[in-house]
PDB file of C-alpha atoms in Angstrom:
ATOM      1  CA  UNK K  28      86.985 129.928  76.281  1.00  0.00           C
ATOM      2  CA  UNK K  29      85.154 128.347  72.980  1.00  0.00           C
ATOM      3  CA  UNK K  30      83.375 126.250  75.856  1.00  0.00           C
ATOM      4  CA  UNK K  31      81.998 129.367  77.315  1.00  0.00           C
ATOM      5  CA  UNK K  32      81.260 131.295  74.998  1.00  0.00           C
ATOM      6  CA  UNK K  33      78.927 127.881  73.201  1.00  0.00           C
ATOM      7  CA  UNK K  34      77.081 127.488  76.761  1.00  0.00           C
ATOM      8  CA  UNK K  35      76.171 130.993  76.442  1.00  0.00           C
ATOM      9  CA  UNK K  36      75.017 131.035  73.126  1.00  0.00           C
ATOM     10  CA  UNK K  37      73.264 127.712  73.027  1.00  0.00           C
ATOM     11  CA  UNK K  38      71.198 128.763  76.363  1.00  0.00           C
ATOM     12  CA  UNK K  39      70.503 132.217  74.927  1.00  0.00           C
ATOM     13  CA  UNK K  40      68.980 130.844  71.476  1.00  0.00           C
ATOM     14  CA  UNK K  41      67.018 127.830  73.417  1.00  0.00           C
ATOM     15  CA  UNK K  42      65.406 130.535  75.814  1.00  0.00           C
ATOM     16  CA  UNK K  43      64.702 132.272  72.226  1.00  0.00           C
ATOM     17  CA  UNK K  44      63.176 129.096  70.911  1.00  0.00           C
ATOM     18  CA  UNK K  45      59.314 129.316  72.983  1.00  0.00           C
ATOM     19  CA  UNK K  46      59.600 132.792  72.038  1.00  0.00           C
ATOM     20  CA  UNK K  47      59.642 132.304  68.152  1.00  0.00           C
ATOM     21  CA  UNK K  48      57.341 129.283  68.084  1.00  0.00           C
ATOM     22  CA  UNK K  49      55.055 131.505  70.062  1.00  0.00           C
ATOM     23  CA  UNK K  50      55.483 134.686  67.854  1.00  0.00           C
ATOM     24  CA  UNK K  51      54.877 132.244  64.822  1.00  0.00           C
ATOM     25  CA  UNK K  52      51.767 130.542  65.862  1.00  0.00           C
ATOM     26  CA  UNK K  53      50.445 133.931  66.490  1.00  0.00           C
ATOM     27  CA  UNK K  54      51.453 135.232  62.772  1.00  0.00           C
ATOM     28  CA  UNK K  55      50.916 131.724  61.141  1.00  0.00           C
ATOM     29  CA  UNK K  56      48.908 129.220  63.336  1.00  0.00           C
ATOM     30  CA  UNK K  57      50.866 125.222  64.435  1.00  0.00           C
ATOM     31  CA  UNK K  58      52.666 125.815  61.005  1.00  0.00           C
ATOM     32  CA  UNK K  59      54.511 129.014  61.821  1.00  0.00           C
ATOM     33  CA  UNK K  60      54.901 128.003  65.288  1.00  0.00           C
ATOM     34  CA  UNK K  61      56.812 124.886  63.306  1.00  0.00           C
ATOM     35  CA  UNK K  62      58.587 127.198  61.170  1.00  0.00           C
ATOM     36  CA  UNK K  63      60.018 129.457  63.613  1.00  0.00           C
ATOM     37  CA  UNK K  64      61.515 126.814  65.716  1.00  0.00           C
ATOM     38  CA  UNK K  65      62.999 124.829  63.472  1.00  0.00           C
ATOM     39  CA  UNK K  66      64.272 128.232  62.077  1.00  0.00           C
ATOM     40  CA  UNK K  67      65.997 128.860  65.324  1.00  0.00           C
ATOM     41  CA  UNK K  68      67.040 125.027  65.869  1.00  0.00           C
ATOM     42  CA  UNK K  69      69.032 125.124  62.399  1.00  0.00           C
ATOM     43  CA  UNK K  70      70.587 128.380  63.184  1.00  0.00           C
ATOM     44  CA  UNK K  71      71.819 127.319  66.515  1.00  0.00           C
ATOM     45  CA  UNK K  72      72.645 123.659  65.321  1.00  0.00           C
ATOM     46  CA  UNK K  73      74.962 125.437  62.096  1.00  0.00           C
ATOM     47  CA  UNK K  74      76.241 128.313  64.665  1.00  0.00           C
ATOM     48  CA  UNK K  75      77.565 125.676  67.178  1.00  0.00           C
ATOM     49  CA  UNK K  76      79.096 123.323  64.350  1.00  0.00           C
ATOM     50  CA  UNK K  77      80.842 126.697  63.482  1.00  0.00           C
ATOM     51  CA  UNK K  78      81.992 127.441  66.224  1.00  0.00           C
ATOM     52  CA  UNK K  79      83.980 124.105  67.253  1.00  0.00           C
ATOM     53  CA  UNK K  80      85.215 123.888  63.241  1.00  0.00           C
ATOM     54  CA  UNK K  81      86.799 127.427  63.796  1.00  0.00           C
ATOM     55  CA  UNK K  82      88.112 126.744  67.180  1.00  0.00           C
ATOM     56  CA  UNK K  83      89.540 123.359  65.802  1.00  0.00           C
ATOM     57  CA  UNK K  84      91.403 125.900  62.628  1.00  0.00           C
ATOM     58  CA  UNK K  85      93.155 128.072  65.443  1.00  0.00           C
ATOM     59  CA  UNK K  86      94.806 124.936  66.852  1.00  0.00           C
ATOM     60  CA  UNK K  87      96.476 125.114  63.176  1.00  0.00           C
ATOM     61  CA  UNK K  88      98.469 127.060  61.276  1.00  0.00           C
ATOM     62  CA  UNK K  89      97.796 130.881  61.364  1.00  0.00           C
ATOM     63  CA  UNK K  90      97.592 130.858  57.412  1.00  0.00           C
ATOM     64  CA  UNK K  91      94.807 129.246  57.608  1.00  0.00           C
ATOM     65  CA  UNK K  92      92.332 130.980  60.195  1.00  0.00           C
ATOM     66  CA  UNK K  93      90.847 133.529  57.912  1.00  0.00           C
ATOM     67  CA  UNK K  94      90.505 131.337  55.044  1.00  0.00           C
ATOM     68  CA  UNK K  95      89.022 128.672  57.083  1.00  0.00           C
ATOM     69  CA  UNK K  96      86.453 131.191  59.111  1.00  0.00           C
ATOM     70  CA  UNK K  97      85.124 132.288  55.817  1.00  0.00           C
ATOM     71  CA  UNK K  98      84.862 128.524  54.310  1.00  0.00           C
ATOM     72  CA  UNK K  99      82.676 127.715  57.694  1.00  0.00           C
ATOM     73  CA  UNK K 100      80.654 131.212  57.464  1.00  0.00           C
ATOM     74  CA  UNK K 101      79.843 130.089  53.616  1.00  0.00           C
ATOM     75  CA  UNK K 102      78.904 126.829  53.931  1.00  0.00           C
ATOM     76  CA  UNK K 103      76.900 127.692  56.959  1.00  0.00           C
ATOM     77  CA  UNK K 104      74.947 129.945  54.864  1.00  0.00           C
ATOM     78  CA  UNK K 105      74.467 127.785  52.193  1.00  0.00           C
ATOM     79  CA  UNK K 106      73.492 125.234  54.328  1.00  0.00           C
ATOM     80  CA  UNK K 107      71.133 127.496  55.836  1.00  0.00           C
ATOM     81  CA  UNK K 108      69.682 128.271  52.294  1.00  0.00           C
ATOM     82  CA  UNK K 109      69.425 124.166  51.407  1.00  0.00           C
ATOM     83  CA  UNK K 110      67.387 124.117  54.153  1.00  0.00           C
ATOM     84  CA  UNK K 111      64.675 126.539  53.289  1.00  0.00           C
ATOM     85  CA  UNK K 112      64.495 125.255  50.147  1.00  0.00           C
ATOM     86  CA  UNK K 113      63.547 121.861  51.191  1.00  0.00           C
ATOM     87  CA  UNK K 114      61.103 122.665  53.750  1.00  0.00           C
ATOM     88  CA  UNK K 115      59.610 124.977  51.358  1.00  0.00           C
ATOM     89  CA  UNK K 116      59.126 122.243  49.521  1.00  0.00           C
ATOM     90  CA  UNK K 117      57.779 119.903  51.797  1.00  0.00           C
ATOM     91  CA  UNK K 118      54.979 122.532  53.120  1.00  0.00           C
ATOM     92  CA  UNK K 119      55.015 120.977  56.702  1.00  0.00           C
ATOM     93  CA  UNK K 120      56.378 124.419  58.208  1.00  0.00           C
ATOM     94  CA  UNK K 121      55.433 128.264  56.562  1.00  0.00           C
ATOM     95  CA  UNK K 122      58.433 129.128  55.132  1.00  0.00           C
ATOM     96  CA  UNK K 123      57.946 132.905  55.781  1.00  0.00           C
ATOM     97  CA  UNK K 124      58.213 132.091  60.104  1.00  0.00           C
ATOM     98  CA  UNK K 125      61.206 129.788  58.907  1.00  0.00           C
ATOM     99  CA  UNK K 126      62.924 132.664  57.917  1.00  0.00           C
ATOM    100  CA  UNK K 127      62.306 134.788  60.502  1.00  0.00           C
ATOM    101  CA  UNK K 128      63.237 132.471  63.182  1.00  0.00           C
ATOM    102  CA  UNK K 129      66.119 131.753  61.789  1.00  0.00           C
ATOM    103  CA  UNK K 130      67.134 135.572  61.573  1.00  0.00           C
ATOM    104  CA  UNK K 131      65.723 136.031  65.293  1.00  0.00           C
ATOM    105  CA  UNK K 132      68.198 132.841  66.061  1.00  0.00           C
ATOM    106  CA  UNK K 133      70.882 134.571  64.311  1.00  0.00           C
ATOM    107  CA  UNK K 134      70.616 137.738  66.097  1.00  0.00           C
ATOM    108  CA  UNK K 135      70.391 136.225  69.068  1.00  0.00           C
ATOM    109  CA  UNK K 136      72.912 133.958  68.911  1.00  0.00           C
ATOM    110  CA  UNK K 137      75.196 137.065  68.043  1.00  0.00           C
ATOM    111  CA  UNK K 138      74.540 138.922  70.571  1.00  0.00           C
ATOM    112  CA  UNK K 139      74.454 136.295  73.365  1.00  0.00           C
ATOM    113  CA  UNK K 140      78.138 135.386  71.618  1.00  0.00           C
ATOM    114  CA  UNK K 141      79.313 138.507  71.820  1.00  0.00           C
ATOM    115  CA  UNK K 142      78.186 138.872  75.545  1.00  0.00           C
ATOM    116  CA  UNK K 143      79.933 135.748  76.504  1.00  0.00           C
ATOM    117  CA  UNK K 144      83.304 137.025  74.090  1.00  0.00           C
ATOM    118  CA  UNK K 145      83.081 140.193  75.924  1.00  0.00           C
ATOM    119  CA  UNK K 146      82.704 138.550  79.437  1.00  0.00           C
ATOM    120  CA  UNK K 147      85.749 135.923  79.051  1.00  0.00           C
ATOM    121  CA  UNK K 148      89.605 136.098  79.821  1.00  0.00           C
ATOM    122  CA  UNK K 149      91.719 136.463  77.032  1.00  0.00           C
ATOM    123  CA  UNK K 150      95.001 135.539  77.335  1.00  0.00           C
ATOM    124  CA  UNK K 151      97.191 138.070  75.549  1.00  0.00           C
ATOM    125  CA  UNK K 152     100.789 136.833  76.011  1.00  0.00           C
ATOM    126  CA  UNK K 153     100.649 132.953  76.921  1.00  0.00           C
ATOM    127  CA  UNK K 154     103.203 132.486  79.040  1.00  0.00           C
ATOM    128  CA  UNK K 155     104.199 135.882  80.772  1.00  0.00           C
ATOM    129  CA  UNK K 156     104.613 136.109  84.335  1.00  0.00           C
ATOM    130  CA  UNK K 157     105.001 132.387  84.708  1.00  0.00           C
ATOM    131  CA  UNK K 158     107.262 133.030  87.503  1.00  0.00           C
ATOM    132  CA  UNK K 159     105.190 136.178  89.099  1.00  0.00           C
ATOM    133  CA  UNK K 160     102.616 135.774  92.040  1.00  0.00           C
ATOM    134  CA  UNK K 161     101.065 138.392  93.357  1.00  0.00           C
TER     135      UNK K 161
END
């Protein structure tokens, strides 16, 4: 399901990705275009890291799924934060279209996540029925 679920996502923030480069050279000229599309390229490159680190936690122990979630969510964030500051530093993309394509990323990636969550099987009681056709 993880699989599924990262197509979706991935697809939904690259068809995002002309969109924000566009909005941004509009708003900023070549170096909000820049800004917004890295902005969406970080959030989708941190988003699908997160993803496979939590899938790889649920293979472990159930202890450890929560904890381990918000360790990922954290240092995604932070991450995300490192990265503003040095391109804000640099000057090479506006730092105001950085942030908002990495929020548009983020809300897109959510929502195309949530799609795909919605649209999958879920499994509820592994096993059940083995022995059942129908």
């Amino acid at each position: 399901m993880t699989s599924a679920t990262l197509r979706v996502a991935v697809a939904g923030s690259l068809l995002a990705l002309p969109v924000a480069g566009a909005v941004g050279a509009l708003w900023r000229g070549w170096r909000g275009a820049a800004g917004a599309s890295v902005g969406v390229l970080t959030t989708t490159v941190f988003f699908s890291l997160g993803i496979l680190a939590v899938d790889a936690l649920t293979r472990g122990p159930a202890a450890v799924v929560l904890p381990g979630a918000f360790v990922v969510y954290a240092t995604q964030l932070g991450l995300l934060f490192l990265v503003y500051v040095l391109l804000r530093q640099t000057g090479l993309v506006e730092p105001m279209a950085f942030a908002g394509g990495a929020v548009a990323g983020v809300l897109v990636w959510q929502l195309c996540h949530t799609v795909a969550f919605l649209r999958a099987r879920h499994e509820i009681y592994p096993g059940l029925g083995e022995g059942v056709r129908r």
